[in-house]
PDB file of C-alpha atoms in Angstrom:
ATOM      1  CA  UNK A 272       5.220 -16.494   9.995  1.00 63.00           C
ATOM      2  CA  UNK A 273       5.361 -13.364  12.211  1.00 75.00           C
ATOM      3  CA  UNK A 274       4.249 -11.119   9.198  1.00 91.00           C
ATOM      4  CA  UNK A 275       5.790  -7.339   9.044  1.00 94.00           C
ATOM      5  CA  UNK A 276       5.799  -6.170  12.056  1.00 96.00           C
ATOM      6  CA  UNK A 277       5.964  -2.206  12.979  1.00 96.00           C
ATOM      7  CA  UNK A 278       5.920  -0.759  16.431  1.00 96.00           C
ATOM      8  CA  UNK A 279       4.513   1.675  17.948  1.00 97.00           C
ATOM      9  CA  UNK A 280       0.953   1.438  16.861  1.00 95.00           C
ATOM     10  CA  UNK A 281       0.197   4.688  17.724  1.00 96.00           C
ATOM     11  CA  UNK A 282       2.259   7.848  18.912  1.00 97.00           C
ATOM     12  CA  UNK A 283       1.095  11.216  19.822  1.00 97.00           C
ATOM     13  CA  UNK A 284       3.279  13.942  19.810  1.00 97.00           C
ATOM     14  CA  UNK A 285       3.604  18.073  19.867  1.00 97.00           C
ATOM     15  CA  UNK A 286       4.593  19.706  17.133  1.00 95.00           C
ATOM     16  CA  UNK A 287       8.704  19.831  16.612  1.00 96.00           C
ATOM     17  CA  UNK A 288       9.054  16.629  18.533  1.00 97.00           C
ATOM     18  CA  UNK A 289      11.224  14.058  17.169  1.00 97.00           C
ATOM     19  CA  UNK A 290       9.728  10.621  16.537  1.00 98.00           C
ATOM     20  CA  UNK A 291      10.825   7.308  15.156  1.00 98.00           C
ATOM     21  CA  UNK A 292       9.054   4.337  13.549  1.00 98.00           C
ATOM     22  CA  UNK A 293      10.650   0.996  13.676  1.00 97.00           C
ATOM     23  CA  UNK A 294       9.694  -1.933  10.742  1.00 97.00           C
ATOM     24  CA  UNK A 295      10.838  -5.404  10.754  1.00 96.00           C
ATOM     25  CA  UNK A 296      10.220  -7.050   7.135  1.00 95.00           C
ATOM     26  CA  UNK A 297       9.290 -10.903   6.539  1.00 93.00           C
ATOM     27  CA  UNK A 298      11.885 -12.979   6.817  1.00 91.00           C
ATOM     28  CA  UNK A 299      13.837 -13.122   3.220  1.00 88.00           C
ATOM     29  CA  UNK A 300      11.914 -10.325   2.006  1.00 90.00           C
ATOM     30  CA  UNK A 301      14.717  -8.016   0.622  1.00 88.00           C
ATOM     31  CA  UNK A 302      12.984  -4.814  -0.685  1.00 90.00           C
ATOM     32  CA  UNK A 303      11.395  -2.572   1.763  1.00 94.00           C
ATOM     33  CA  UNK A 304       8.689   0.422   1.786  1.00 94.00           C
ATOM     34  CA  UNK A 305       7.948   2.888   3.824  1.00 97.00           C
ATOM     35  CA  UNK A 306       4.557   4.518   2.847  1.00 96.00           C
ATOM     36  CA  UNK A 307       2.418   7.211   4.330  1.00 97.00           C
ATOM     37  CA  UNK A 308      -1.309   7.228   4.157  1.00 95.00           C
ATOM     38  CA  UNK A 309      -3.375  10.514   4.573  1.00 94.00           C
ATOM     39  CA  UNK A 310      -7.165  10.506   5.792  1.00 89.00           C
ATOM     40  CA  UNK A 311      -8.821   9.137   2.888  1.00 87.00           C
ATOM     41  CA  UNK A 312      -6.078   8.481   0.285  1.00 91.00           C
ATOM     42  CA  UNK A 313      -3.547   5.724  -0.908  1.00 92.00           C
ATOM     43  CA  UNK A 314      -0.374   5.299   0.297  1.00 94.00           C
ATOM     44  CA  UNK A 315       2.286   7.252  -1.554  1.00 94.00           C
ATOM     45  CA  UNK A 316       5.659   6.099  -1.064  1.00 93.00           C
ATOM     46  CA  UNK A 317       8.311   7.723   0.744  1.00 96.00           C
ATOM     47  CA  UNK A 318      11.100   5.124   0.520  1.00 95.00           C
ATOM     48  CA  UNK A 319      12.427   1.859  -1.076  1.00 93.00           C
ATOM     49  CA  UNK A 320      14.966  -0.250  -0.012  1.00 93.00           C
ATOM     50  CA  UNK A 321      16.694  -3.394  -1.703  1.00 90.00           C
ATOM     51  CA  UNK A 322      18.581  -5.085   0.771  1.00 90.00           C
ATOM     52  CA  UNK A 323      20.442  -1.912   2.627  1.00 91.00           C
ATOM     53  CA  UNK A 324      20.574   0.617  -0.519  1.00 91.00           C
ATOM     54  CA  UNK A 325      18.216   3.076  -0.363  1.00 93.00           C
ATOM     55  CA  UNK A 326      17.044   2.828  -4.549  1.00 90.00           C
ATOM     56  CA  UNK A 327      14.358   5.189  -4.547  1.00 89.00           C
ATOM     57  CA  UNK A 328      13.669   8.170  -1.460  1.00 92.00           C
ATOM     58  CA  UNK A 329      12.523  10.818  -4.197  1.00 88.00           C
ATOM     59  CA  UNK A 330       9.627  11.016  -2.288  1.00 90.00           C
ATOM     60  CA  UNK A 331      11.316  11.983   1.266  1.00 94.00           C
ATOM     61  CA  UNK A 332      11.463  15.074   2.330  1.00 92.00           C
ATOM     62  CA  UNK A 333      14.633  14.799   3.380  1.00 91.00           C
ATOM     63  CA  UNK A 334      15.084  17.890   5.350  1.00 94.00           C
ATOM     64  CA  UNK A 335      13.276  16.617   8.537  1.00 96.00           C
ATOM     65  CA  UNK A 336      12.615  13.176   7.159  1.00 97.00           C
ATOM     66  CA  UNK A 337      15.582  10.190   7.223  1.00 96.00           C
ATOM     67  CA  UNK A 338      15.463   6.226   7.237  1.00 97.00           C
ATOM     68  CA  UNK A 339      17.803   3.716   7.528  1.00 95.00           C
ATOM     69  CA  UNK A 340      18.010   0.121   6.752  1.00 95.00           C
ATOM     70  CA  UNK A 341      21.047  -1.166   8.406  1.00 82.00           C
ATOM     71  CA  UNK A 342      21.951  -4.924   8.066  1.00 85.00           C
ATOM     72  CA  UNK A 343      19.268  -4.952   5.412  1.00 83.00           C
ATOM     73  CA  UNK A 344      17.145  -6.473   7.428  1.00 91.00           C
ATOM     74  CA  UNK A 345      14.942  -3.793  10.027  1.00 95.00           C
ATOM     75  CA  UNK A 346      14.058  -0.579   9.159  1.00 97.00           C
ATOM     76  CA  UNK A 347      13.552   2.996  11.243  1.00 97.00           C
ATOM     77  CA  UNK A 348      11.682   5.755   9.706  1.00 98.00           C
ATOM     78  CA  UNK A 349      12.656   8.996  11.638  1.00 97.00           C
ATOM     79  CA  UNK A 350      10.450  12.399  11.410  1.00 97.00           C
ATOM     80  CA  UNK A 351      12.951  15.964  13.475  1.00 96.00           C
ATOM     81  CA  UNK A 352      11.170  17.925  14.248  1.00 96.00           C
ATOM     82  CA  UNK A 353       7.974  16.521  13.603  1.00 96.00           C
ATOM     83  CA  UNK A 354       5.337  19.446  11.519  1.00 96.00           C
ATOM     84  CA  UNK A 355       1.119  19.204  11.839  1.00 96.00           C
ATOM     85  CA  UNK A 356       1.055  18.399   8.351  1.00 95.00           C
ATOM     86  CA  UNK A 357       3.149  15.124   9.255  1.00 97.00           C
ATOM     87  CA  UNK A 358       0.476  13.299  11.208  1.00 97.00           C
ATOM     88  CA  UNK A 359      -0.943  10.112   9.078  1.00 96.00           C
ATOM     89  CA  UNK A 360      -0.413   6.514   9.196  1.00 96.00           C
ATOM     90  CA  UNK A 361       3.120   5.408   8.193  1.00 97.00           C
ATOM     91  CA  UNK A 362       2.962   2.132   6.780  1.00 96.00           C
ATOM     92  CA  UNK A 363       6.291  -0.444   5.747  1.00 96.00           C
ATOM     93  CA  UNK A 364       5.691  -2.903   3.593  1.00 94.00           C
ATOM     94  CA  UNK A 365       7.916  -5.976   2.385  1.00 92.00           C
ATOM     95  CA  UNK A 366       8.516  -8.163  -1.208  1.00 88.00           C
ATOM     96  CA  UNK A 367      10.973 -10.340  -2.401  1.00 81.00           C
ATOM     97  CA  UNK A 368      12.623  -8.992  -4.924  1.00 66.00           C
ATOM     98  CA  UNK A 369      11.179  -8.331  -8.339  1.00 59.00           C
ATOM     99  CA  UNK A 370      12.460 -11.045 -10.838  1.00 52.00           C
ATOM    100  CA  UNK A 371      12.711 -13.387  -8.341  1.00 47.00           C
ATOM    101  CA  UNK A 372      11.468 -16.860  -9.777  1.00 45.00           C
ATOM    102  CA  UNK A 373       9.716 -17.754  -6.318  1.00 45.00           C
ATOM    103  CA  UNK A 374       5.908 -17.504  -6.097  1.00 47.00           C
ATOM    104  CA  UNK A 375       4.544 -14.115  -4.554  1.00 48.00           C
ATOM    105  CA  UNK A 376       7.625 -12.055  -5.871  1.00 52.00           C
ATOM    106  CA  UNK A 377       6.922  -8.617  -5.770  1.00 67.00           C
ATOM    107  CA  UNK A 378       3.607  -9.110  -4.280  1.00 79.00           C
ATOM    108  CA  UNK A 379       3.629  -6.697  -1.173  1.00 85.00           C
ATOM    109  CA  UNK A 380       2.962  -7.437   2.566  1.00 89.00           C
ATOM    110  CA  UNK A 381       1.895  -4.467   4.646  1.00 92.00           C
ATOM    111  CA  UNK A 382       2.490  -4.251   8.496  1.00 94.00           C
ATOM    112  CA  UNK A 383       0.039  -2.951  10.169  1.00 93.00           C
ATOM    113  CA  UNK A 384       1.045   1.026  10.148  1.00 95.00           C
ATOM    114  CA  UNK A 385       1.816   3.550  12.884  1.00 96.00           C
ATOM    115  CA  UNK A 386      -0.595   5.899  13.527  1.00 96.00           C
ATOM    116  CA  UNK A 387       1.266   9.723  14.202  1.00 97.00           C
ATOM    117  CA  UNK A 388      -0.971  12.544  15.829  1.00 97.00           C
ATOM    118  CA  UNK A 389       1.273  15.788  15.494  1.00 97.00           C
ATOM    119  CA  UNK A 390      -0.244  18.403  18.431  1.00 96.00           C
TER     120      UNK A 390
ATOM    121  CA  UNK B 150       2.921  10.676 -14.868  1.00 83.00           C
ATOM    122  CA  UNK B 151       1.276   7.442 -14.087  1.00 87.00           C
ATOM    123  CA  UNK B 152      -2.755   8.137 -12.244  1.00 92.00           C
ATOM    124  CA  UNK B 153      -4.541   5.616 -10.515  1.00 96.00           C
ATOM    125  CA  UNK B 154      -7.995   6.528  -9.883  1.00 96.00           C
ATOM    126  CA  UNK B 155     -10.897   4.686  -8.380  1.00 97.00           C
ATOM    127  CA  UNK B 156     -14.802   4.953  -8.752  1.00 92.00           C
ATOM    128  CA  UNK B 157     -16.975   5.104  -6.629  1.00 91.00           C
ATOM    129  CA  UNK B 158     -15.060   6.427  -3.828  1.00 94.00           C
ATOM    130  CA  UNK B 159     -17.900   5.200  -1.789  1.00 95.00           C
ATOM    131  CA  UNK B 160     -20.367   2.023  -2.557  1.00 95.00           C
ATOM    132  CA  UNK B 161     -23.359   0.453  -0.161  1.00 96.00           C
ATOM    133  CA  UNK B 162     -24.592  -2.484  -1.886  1.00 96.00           C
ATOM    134  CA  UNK B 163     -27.277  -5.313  -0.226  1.00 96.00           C
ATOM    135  CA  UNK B 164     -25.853  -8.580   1.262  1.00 97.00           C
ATOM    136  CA  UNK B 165     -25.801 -11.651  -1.516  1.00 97.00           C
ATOM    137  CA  UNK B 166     -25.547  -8.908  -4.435  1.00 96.00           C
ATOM    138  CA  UNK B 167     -22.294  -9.353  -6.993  1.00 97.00           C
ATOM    139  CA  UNK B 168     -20.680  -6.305  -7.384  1.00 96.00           C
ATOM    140  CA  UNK B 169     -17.524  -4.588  -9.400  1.00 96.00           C
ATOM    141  CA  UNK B 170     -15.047  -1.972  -8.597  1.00 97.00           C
ATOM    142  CA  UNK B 171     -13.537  -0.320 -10.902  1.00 97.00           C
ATOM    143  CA  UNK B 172      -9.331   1.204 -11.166  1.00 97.00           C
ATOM    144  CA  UNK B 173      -8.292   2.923 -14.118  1.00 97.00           C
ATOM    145  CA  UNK B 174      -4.568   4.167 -15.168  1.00 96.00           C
ATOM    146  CA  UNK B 175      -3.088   6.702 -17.458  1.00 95.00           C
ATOM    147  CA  UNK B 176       0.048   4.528 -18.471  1.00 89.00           C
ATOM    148  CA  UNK B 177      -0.459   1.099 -19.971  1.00 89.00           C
ATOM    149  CA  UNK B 178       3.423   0.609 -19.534  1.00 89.00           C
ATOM    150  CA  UNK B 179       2.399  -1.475 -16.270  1.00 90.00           C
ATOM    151  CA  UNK B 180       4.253  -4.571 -15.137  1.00 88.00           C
ATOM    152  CA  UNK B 181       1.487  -5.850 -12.610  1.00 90.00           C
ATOM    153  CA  UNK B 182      -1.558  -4.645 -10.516  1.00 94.00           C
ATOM    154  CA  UNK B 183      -2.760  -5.861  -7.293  1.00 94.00           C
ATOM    155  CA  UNK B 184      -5.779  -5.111  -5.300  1.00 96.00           C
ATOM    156  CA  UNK B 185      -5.181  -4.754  -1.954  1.00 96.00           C
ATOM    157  CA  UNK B 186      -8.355  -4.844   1.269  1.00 97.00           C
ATOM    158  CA  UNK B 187      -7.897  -2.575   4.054  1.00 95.00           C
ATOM    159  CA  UNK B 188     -10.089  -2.829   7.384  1.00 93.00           C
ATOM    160  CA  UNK B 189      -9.846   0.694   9.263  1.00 88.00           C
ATOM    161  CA  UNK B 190      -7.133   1.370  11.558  1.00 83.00           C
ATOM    162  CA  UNK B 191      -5.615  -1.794   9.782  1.00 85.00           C
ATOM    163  CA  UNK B 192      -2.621  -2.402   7.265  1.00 88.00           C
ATOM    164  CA  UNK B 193      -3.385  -3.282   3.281  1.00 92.00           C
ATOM    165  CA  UNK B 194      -3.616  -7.105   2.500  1.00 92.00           C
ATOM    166  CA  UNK B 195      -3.080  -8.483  -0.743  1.00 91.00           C
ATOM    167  CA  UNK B 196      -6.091  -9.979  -2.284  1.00 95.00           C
ATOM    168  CA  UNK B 197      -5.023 -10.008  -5.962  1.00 94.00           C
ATOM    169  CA  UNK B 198      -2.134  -9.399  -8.174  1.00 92.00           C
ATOM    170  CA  UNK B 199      -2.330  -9.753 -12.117  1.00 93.00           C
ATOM    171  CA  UNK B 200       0.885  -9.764 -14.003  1.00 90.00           C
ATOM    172  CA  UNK B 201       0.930  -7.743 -17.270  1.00 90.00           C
ATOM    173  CA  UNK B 202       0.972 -10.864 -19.783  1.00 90.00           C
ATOM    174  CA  UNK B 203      -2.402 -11.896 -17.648  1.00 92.00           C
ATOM    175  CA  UNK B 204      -6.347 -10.995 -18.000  1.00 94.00           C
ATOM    176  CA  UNK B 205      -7.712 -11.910 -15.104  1.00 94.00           C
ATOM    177  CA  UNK B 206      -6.994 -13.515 -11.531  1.00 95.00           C
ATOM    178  CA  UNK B 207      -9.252 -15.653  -9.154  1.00 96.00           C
ATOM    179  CA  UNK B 208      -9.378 -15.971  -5.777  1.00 95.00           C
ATOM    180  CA  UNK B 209     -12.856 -17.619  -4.051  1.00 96.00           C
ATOM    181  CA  UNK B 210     -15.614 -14.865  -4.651  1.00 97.00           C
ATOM    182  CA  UNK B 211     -13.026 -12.596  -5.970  1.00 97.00           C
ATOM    183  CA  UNK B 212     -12.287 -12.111  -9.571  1.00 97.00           C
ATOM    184  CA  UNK B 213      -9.827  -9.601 -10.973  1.00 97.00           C
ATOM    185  CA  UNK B 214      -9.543  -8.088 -14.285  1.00 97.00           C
ATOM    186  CA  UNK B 215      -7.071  -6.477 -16.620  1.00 97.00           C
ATOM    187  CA  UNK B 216      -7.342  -5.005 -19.655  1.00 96.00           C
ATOM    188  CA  UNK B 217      -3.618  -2.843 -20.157  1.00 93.00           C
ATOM    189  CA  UNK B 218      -4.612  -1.382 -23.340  1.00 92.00           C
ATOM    190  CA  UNK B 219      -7.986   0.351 -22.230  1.00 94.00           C
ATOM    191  CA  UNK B 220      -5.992   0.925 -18.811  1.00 95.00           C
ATOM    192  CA  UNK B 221      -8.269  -0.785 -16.980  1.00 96.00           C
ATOM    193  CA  UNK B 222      -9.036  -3.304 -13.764  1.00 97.00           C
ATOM    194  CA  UNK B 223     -12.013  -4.686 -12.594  1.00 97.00           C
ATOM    195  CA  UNK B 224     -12.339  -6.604  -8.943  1.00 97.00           C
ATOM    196  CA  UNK B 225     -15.656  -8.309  -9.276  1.00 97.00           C
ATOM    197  CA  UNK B 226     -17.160  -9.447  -5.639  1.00 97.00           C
ATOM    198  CA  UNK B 227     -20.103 -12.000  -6.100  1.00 97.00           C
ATOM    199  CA  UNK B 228     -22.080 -12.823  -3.315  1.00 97.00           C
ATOM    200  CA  UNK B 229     -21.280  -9.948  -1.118  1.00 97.00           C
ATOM    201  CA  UNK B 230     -21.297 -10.500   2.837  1.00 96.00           C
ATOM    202  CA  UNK B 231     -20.875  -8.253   5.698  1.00 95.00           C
ATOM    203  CA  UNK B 232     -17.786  -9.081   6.523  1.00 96.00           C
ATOM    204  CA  UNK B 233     -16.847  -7.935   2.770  1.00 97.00           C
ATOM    205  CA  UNK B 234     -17.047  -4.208   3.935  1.00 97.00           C
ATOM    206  CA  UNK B 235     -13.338  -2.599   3.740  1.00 97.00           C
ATOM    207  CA  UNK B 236     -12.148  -0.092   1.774  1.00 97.00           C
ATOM    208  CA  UNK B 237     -11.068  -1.395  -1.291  1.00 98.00           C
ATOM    209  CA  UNK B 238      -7.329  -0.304  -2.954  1.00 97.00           C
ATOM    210  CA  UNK B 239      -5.910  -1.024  -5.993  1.00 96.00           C
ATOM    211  CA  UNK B 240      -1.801  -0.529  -7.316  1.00 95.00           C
ATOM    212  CA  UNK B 241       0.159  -0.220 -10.918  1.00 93.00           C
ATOM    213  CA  UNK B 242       3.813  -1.287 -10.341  1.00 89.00           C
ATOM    214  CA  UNK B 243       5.766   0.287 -12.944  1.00 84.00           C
ATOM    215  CA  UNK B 244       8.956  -0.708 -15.261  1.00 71.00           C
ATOM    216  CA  UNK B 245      11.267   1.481 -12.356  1.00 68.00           C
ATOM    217  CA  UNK B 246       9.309  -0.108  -9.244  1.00 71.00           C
ATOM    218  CA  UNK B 247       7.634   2.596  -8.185  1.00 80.00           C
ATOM    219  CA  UNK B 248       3.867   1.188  -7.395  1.00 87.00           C
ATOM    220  CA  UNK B 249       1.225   4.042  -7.391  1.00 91.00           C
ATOM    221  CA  UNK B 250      -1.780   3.399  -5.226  1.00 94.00           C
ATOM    222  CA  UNK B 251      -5.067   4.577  -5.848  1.00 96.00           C
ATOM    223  CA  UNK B 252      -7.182   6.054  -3.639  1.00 95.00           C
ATOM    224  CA  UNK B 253      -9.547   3.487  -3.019  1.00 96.00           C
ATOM    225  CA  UNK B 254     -13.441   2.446  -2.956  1.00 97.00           C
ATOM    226  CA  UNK B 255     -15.407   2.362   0.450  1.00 96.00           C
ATOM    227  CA  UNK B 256     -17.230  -0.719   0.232  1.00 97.00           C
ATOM    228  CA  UNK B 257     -20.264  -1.006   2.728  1.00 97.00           C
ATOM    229  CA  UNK B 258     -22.402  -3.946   2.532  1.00 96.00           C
ATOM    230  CA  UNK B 259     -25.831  -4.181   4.372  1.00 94.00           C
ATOM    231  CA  UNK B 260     -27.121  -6.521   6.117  1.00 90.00           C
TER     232      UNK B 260
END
C-alpha cells in the first residue's frame, strides 16, 4: 500500500505567486484533510472532505485559498496569490469514514506534507 | 471551544528510562484520541487511538491512557531508545469531526 501520497515536497515561491498542492488518499479512504502546520504547532485543519462534498472548510480562508476533490478520490489544495504569512507545511491526511465497522475507521493517515516558502 | 494542550513542550530524558507525556482537553464530549509521532520534515503517524468507551491502548513499549472525565491522556514510553526521539502529538476528535491537534512534546532521548 502506496500510503497518501502528496507532491511537491517542497515549493518555494515569491510572494503573490499562485501555487498548488496535489494529495492522493489511500485507496478506499473516503474522508479527506487538508491541514497546515506552523513552525512549532499542530496541524489545524483547513478542509474536510467525505467522498467529493466539501463538509467542513470553516477553516479556509477562502478568499485566496480553494480545494477541490473531484471524483472523490485526489485532492488539490490551491493558495492565489500566495501571502508571507502562508508559508508552512500543508499536510492531507486520509480515514475511512467514521462509523464504518472496519478496523482503523477514523484513524488518520498523514502524507508526508508539502513544505511552502513564501519570498 | 475544545483546547488541546501538551506539557512539556520540550523533554530530554536518558536512554532505557520510562517516561510519560501528558495531553489535556477542555471538553470531555470526545469521541476518540490518538497520539500521533512525527520525525522532522516528516508527516504524523498514528501510534495510538483510544475510543471514548476505552481507558487505555497498547502498542509494544507504548501505552496510552484516557481518563474523559478529568480530560486527560497519558502516552507512557518505557524503555526509551534513541530512535524514540520525535516530537510527540496528540488529537480529540469531536461529536462534528472536527479533530483538534495539540501542539505537541519534543521528545529527545540521550544516548
Amino acid at each position: 500500500e502506496a500510503g497518501v501520497v502528496q507532491s511537491p515536497r517542497y515549493k518555494i515561491i515569491e510572494k503573490k505567486q499562485p501555487v498548488a498542492f496535489w494529495c492522493n488518499p489511500i485507496s478506499g479512504h473516503n474522508t479527506l484533510y487538508w491541514y497546515r502546520q506552523n513552525l512549532g504547532q499542530g496541524p489545524e485543519l483547513l478542509i474536510r472532505y467525505e467522498n467529493e462534498e466539501a463538509v467542513d472548510d470553516s477553516q479556509l480562508p477562502k478568499d485566496r485559498f480553494s480545494a477541490e476533490r473531484l471524483k472523490g478520490v485526489d485532492s488539490t489544495l490551491k493558495i492565489q496569490p500566495a501571502e508571507l504569512g502562508d508559508s508552512a507545511v500543508y499536510l492531507c491526511a486520509s480515514s475511512l469514514e467514521r462509523g464504518s465497522s472496519t478496523s482503523g475507521a477514523n484513524v488518520l493517515t498523514f502524507g508526508a506534507g508539502s513544505r511552502l516558502t513564501v519570498l | 471551544k475544545q483546547e488541546v494542550t501538551q506539557i512539556p513542550a520540550a523533554l530530554s530524558v536518558p536512554e532505557g528510562e520510562n517516561l510519560v507525556l501528558n495531553c489535556s482537553f477542555t471538553d470531555s464530549a470526545i469521541y476518540n484520541l490518538q497520539w500521533f509521532r512525527q520525525d522532522p520534515g516528516k508527516g504524523l503517524t498514528s501510534l495510538l487511538l483510544i475510543q471514548s468507551s476505552q481507558r487505555e491502548q497498547t502498542s509494544g513499549r507504548l501505552n496510552a491512557s484516557l481518563d474523559k472525565s478529568s480530560g486527560r491522556s497519558t502516552l507512557y514510553i518505557a524503555a526509551s531508545q534513541p530512535g524514540d526521539s520525535a516530537t510527540y502529538l496528540c488529537a480529540v476528535s469531536l461529536g462534528d469531526d472536527k479533530i483538534i491537534f495539540g501542539k505537541g512534546t519534543r521528545l529527545h532521548i540521550l544516548p
